[in-house]
mmCIF file of C-alpha atoms and ligand atoms in Angstrom:
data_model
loop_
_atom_site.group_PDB
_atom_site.id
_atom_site.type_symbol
_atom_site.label_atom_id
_atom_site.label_comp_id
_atom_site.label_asym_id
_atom_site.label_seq_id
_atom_site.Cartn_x
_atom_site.Cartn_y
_atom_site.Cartn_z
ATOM 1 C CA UNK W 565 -11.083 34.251 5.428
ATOM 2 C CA UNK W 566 -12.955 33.162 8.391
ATOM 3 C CA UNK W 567 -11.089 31.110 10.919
ATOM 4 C CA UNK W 568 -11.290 27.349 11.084
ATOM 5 C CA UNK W 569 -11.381 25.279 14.222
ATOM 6 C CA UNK W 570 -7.559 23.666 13.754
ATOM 7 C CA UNK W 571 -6.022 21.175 16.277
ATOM 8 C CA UNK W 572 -2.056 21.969 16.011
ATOM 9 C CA UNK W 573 0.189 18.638 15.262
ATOM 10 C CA UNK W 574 3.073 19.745 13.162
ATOM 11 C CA UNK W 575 5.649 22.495 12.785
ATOM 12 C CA UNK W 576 5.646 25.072 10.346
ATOM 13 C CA UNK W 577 6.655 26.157 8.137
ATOM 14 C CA UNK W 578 8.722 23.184 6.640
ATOM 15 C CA UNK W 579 11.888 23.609 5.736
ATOM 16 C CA UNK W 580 12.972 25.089 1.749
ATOM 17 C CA UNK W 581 16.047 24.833 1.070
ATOM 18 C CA UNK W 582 17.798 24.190 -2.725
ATOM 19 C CA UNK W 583 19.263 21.327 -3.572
ATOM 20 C CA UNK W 584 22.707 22.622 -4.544
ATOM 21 C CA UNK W 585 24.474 19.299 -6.400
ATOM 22 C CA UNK W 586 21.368 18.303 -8.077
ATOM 23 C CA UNK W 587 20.751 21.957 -9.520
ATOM 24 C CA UNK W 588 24.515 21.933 -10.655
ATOM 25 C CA UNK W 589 23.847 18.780 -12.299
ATOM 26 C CA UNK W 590 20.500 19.273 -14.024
ATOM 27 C CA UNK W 591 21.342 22.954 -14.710
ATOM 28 C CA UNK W 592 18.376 24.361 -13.274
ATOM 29 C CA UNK W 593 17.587 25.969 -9.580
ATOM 30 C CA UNK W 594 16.231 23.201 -7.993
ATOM 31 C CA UNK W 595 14.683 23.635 -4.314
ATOM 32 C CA UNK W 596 12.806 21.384 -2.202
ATOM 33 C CA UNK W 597 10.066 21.881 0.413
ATOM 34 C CA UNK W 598 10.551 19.718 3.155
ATOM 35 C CA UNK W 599 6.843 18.148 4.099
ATOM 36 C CA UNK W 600 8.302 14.836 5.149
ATOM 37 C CA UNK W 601 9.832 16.921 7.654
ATOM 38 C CA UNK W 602 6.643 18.336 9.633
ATOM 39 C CA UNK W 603 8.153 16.644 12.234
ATOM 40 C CA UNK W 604 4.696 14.458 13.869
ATOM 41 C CA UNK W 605 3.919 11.205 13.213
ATOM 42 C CA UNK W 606 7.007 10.553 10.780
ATOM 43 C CA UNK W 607 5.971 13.746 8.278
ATOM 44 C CA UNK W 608 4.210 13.771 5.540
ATOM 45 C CA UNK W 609 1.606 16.168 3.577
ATOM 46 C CA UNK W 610 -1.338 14.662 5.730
ATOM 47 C CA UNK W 611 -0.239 16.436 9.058
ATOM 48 C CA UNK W 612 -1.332 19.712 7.428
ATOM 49 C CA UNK W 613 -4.934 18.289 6.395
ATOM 50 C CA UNK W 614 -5.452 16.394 9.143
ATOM 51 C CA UNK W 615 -5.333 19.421 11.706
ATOM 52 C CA UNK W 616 -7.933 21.198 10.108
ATOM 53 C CA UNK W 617 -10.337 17.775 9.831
ATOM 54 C CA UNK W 618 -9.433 16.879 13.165
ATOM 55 C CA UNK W 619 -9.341 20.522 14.415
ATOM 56 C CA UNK W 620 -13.020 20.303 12.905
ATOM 57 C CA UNK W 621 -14.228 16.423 14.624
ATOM 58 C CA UNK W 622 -13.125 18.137 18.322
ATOM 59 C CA UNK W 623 -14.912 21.055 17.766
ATOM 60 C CA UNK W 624 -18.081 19.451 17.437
ATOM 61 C CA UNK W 625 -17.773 16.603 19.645
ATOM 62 C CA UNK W 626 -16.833 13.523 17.326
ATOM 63 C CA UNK W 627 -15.722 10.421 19.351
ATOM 64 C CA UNK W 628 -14.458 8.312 16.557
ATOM 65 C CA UNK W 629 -12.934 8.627 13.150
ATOM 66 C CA UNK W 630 -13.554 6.467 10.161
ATOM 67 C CA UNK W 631 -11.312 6.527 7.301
ATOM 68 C CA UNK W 632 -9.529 4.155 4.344
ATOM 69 C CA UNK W 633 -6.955 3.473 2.414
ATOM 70 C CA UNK W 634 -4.235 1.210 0.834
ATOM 71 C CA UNK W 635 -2.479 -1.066 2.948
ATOM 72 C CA UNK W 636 0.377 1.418 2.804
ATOM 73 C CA UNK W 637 -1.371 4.183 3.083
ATOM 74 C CA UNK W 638 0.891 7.404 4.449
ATOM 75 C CA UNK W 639 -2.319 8.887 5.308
ATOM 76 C CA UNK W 640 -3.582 6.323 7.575
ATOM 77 C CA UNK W 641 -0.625 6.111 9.917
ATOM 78 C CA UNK W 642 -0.392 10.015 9.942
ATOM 79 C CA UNK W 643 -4.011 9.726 11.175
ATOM 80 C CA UNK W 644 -4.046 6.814 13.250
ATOM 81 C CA UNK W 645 -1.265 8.760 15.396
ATOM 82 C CA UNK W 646 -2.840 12.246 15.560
ATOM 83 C CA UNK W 647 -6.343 10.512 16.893
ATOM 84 C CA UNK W 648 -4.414 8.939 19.303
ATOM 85 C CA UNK W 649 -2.323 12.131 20.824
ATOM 86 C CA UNK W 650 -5.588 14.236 20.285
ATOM 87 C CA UNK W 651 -7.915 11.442 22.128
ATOM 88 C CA UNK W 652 -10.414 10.605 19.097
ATOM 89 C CA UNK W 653 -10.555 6.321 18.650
ATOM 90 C CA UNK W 654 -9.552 5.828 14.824
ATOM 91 C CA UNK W 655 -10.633 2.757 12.631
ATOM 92 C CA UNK W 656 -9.775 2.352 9.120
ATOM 93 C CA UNK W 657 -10.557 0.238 6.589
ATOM 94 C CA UNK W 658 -7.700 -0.846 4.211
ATOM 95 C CA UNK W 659 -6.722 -3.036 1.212
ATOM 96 C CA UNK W 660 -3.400 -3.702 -0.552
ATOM 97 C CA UNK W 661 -4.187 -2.572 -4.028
ATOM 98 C CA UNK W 662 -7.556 -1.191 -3.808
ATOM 99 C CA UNK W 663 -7.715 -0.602 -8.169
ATOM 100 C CA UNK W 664 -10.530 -0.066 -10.539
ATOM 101 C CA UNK W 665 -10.305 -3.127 -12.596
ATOM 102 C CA UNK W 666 -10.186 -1.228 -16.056
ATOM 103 C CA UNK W 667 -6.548 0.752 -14.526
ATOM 104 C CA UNK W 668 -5.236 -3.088 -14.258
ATOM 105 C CA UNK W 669 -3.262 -4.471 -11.517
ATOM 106 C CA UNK W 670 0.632 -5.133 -11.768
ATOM 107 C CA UNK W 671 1.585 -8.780 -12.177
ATOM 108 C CA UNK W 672 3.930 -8.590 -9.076
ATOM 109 C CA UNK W 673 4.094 -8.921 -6.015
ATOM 110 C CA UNK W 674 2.803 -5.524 -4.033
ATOM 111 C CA UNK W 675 4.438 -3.394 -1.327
ATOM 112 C CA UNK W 676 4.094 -6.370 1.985
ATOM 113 C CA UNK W 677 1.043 -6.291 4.419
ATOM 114 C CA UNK W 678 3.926 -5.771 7.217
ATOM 115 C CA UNK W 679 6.331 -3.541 8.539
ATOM 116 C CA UNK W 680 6.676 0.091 6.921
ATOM 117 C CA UNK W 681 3.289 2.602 7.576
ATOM 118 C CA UNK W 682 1.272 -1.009 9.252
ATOM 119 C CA UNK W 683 3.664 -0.986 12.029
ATOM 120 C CA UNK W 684 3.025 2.035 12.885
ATOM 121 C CA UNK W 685 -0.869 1.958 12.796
ATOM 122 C CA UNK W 686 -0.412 -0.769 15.154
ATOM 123 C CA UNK W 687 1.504 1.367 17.675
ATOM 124 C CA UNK W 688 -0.965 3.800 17.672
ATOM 125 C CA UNK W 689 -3.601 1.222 18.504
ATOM 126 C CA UNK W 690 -5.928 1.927 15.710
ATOM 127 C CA UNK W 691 -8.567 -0.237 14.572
ATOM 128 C CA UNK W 692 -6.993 -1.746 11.382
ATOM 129 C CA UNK W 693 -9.569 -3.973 9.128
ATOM 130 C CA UNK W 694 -8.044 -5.519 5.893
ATOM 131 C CA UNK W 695 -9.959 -6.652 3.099
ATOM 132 C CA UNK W 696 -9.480 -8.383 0.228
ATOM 133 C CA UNK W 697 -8.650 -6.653 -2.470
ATOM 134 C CA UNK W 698 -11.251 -4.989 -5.223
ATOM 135 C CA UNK W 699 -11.871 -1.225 -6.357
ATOM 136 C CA UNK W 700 -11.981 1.928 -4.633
ATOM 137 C CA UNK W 701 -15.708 1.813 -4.946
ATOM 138 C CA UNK W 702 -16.009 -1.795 -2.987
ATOM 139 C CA UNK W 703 -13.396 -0.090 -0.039
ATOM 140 C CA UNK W 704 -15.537 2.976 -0.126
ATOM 141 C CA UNK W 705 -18.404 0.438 0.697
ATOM 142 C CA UNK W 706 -16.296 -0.925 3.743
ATOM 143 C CA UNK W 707 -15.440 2.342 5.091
ATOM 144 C CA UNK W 708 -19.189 3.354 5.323
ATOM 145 C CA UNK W 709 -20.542 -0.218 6.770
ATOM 146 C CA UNK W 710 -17.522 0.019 9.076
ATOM 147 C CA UNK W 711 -18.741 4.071 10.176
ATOM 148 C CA UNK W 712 -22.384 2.698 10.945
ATOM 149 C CA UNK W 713 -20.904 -0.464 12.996
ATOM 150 C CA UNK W 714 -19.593 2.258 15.839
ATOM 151 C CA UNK W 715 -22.439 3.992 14.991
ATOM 152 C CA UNK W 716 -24.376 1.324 15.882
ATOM 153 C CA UNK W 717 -22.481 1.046 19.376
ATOM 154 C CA UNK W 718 -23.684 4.733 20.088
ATOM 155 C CA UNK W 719 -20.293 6.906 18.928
ATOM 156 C CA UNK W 720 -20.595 9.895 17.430
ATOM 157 C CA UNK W 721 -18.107 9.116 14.063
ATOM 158 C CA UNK W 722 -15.946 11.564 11.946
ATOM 159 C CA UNK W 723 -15.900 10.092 8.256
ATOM 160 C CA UNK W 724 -13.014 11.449 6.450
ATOM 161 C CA UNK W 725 -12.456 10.829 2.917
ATOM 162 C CA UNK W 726 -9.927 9.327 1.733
ATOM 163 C CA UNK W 727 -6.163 10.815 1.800
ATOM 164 C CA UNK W 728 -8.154 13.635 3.330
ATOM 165 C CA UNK W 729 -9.455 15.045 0.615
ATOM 166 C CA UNK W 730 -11.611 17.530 1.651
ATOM 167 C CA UNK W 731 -12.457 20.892 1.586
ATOM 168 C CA UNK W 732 -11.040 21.542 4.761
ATOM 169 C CA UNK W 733 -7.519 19.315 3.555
ATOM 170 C CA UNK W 734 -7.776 21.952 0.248
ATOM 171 C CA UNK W 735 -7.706 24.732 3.065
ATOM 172 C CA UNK W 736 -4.785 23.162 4.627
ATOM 173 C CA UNK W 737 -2.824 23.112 1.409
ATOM 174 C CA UNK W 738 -4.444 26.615 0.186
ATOM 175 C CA UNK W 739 -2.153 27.894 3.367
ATOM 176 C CA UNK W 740 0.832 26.271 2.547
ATOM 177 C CA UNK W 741 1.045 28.608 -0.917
ATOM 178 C CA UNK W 742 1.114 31.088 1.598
ATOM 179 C CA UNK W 743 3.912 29.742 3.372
ATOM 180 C CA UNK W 744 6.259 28.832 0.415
ATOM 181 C CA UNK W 745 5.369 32.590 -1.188
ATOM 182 C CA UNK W 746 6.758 34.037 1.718
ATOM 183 C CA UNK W 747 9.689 31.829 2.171
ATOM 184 C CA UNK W 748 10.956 31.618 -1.552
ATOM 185 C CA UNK W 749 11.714 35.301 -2.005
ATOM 186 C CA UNK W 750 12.025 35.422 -5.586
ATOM 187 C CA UNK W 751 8.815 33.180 -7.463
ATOM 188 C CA UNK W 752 9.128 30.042 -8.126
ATOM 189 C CA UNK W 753 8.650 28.920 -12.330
ATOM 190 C CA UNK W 754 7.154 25.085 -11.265
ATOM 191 C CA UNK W 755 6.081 23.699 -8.423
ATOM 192 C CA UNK W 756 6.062 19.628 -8.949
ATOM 193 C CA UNK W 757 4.308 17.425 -6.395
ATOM 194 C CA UNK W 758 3.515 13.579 -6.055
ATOM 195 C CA UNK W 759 -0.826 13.932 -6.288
ATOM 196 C CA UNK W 760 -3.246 11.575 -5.631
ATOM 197 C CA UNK W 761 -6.323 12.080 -3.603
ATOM 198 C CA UNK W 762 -6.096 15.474 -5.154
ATOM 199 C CA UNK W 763 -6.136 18.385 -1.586
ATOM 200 C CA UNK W 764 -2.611 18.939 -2.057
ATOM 201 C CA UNK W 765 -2.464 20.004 -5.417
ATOM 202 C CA UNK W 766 -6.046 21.534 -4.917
ATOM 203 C CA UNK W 767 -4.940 24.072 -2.300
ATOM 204 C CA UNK W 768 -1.552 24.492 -4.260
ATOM 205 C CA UNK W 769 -3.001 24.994 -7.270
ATOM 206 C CA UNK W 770 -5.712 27.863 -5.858
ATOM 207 C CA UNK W 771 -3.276 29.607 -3.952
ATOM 208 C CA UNK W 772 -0.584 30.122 -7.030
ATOM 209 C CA UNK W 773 -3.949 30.906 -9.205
ATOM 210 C CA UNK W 774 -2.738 33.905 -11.070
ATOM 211 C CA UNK W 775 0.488 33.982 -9.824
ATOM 212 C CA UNK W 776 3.672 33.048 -12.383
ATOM 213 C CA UNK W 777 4.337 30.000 -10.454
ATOM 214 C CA UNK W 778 2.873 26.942 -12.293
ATOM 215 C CA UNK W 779 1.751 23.808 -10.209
ATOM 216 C CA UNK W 780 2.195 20.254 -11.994
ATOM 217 C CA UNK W 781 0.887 17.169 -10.232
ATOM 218 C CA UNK W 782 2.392 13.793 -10.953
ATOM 219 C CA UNK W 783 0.032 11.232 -10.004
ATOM 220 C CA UNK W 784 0.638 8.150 -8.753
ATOM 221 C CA UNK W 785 -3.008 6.729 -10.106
ATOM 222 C CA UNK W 786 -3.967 5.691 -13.725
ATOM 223 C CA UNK W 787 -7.110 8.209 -13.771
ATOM 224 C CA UNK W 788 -7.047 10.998 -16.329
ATOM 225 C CA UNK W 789 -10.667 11.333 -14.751
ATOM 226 C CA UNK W 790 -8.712 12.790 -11.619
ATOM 227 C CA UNK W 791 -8.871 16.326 -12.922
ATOM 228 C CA UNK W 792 -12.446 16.228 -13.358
ATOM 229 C CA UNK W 793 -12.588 14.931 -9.763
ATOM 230 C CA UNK W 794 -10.155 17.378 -8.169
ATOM 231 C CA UNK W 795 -12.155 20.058 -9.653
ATOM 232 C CA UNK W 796 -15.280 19.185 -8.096
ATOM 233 C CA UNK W 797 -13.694 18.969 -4.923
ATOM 234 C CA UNK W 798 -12.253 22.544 -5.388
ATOM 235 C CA UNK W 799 -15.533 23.427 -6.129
ATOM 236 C CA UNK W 800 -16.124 22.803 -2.678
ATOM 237 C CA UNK W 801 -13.267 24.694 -1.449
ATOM 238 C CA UNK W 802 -14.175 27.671 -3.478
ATOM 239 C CA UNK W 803 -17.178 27.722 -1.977
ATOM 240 C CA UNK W 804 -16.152 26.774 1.809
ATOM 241 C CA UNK W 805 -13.895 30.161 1.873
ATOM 242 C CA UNK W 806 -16.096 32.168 -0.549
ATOM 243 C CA UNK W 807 -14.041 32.312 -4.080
ATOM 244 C CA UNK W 808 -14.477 31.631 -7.263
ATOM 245 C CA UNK W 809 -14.090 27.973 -8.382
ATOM 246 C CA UNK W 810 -11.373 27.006 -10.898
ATOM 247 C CA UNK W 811 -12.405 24.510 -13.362
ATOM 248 C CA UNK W 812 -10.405 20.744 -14.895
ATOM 249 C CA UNK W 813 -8.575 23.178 -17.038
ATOM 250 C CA UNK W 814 -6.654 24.674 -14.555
ATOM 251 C CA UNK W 815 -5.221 21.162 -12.822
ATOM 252 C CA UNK W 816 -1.661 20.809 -14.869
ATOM 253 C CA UNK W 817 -1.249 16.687 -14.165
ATOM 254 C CA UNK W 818 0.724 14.344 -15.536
ATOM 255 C CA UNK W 819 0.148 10.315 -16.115
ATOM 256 C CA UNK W 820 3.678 9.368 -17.279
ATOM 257 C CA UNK W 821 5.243 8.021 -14.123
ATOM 258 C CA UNK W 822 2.821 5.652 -12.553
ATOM 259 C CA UNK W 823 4.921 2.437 -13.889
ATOM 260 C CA UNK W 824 3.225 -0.357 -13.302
ATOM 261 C CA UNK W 825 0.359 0.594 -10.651
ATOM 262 C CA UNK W 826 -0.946 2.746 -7.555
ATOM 263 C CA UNK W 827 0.238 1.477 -3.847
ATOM 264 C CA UNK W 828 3.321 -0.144 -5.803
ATOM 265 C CA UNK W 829 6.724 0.716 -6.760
ATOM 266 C CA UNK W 830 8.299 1.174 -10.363
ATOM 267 C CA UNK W 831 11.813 1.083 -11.896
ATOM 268 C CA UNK W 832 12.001 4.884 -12.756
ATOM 269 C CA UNK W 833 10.958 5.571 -9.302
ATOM 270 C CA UNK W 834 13.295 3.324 -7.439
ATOM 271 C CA UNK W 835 16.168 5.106 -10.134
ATOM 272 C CA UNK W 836 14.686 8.390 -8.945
ATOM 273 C CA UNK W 837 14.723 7.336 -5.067
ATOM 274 C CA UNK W 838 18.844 6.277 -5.680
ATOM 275 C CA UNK W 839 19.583 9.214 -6.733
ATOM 276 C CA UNK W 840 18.269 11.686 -4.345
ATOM 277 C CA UNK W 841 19.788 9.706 -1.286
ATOM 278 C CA UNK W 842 22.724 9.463 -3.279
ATOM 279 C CA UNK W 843 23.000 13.048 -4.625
ATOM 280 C CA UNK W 844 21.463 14.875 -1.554
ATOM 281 C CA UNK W 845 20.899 12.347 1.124
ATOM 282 C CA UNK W 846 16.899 12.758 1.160
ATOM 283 C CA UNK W 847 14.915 10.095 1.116
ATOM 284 C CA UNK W 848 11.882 9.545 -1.174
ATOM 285 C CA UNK W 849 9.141 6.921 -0.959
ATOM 286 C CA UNK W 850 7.933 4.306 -3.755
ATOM 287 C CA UNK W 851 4.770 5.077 -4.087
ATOM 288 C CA UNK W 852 4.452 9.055 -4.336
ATOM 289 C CA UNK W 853 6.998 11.307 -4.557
ATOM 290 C CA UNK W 854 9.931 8.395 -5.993
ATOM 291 C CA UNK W 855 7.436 8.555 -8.644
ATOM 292 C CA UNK W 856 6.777 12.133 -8.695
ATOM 293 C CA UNK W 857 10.504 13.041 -8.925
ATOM 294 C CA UNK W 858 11.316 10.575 -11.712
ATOM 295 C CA UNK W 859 8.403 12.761 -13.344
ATOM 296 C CA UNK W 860 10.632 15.684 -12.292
ATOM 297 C CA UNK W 861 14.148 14.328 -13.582
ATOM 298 C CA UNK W 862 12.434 13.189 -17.043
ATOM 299 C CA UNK W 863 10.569 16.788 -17.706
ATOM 300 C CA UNK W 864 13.705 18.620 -17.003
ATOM 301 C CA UNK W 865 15.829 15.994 -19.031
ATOM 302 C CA UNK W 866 13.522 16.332 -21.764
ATOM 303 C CA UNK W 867 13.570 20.207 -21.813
ATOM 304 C CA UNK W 868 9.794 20.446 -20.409
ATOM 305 C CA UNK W 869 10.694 22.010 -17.031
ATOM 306 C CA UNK W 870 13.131 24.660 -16.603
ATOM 307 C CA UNK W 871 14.106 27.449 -14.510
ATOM 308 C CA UNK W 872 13.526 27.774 -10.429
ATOM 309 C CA UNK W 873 11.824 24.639 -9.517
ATOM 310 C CA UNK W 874 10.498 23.760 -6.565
ATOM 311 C CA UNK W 875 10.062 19.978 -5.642
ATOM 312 C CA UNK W 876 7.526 19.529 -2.806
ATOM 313 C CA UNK W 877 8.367 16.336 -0.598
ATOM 314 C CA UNK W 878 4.762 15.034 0.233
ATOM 315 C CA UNK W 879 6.492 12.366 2.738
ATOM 316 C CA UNK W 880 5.874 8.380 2.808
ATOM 317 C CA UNK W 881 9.355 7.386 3.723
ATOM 318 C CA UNK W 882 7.955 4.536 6.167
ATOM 319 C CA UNK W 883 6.649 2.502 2.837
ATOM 320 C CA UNK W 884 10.148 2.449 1.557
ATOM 321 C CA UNK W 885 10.940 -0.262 4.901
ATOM 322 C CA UNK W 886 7.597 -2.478 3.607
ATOM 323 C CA UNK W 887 9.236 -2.939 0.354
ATOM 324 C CA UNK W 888 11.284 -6.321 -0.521
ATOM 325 C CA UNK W 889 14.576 -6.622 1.171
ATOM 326 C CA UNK W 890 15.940 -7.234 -2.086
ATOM 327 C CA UNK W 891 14.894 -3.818 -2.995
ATOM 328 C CA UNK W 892 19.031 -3.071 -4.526
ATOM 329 C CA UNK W 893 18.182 -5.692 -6.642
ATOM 330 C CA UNK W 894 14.911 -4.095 -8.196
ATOM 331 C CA UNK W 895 16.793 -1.093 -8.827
ATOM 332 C CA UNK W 896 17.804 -1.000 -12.747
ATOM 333 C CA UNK W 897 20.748 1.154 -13.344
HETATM 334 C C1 PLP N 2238 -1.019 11.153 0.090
HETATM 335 C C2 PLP N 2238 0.313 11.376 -0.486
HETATM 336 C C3 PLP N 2238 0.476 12.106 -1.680
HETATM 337 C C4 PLP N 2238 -0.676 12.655 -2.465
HETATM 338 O O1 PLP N 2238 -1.336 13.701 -1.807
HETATM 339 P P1 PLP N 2238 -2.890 13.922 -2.109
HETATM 340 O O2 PLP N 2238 -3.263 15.133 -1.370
HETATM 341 O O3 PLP N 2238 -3.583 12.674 -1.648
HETATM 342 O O4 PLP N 2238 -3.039 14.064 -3.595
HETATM 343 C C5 PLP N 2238 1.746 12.306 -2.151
HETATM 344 N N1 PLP N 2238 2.815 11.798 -1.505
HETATM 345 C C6 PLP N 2238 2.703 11.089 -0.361
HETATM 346 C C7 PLP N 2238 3.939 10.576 0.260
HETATM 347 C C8 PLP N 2238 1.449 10.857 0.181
HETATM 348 O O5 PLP N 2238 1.347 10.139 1.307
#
């Protein structure tokens, strides 16, 4: 593989480590990859994409960066931060529950417009524009009128898609197999992860092709068409490092645990969150990987996962301080 232009933010590898009470519990072997730990910007699975995209706006002489996302949005703050150490002016447009009306919205209140991942954009001085809420379509829309605007003031601008999902966030993710494969020793049966914007379980998914390791992606959106979608995008990864493409087939993803809605919280996740502080002392966040290890706790429950499992924590920990202070109360036990 050729080599990328790659601006370095984070440090790898992440931890692994097993999660020794949980394991003896659930009766599996149950490790965890430590993402939220990259150690910039708070952590998160971003830090990995972002210093290939950003790695890749430097190298050919991009001034400004032009991105969206939900309110909340883990990716957002992890770029907001890494344009501002790296020198590149950020601006990102942003709405609390940015649905497609068929998915529905939840009849509750969302994760608040303060505090958590917003207080953070703030400190890193990036141009924050919220609008009211609609689909991803209509933000979309914003992101590109708000990419001409600086345009239009004679900067060069970056657009990056959003969560990163490129094929250079893909090639990001593509590496981390790498990095697990030769940190685990012995294979791993699963690998789980919290998916969304779909690079992380892209690259995953690539680099364990053929391997006995099986990737699942829980996803925090209600979009079966998200297979079809990451597909396409791997499509362009295949072709961006000259392999073979994989087709919807080969994404393993789950719908199960969304509860209620993307960007907010539900009561399996919450349950899910309690007990990984309370078991291991790791925190999980509402929106992602709360969800994605509820997903986790119900498969192996249920007899659907088994064997050396690997849990990768994508991050988000800074939306669990935007949620309600009541949040004890939301948690059913
Ligand atoms: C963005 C994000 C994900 C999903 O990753 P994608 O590459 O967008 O699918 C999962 N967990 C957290 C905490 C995230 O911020």
């Amino acid at each position: 593989m050729s080599e990328f232009p790659h601006a370095p933010l984070i440090q790898l590898p992440t931890p692994l480590h097993k999660l020794s009470r949980l394991s003896q519990k659930l009766g599996v072997d149950l490790w965890i990859k430590r993402d939220d730990l990259t150690g910039f910007g708070e952590g998160g699975n971003k830090g990995r994409k972002l210093e290939y995209l950003l790695g890749d706006a430097l190298e050919n002489g991009y001034e400004v960066v032009v991105s969206c996302g939900s309110s909340q949005s883990n990716f957002v703050r992890q770029l907001g931060v890494a344009c501002k150490v790296l020198g590149l002016k950020c601006a990102a447009a942003t709405m609390q529950l940015p649905y497609d009306t068929p998915a529905g919205k939840p009849n509750f209140e969302a994760l608040n417009l303060k505090g958590g991942n917003i207080a953070l954009d703030k400190l890193s001085d990036l141009d924050l524009r919220v609008y009211p809420d609609d689909d991803w379509m209509v933000l979309y829309d914003y992101q590109e009128k708000l990419a001409q605007e600086y345009e239009e003031k004679g900067f060069k601008v970056y657009r990056i898609a959003v969560g990163g999902s490129s094929a250079l966030g893909a090639l990001a993710f593509y590496k981390a197999a790498d990095e697990l494969k030769k940190q685990a020793g012995e294979p791993f049966d699963w690998l789980v992860t919290g998916t969304s914007s779909g690079s992380t379980q892209i690259g995953l998914t690539y680099g364990f092709h053929g391997s006995e390791t099986k990737v699942l992606g829980i996803s925090a959106d209600p979009e079966p068409e998200l297979a079809e979608e990451f597909a396409e995008n791997g499509e362009k990864f295949a072709e961006l490092i000259g392999i073979s493409p994989l087709t919807a087939r080969d994404f393993n993803m789950n719908f199960d645990y969304v509860g209620p809605g993307y960007a907010t919280w539900s009561d399996d996740g919450l349950a899910a969150i309690r007990e990984m502080w309370q078991t291991e002392g790791i925190l999980l966040d509402p929106i992602y990987s709360g969800k994605a290890f509820a997903g986790l706790l119900d498969l192996i429950k249920t007899g659907k996962l088994s064997g050396r499992i690997v849990f990768w924590h994508t991050g988000g920990a800074p939306s669990f301080y935007a949620l309600p202070e009541s949040v004890d109360l939301l948690i059913k036990r």
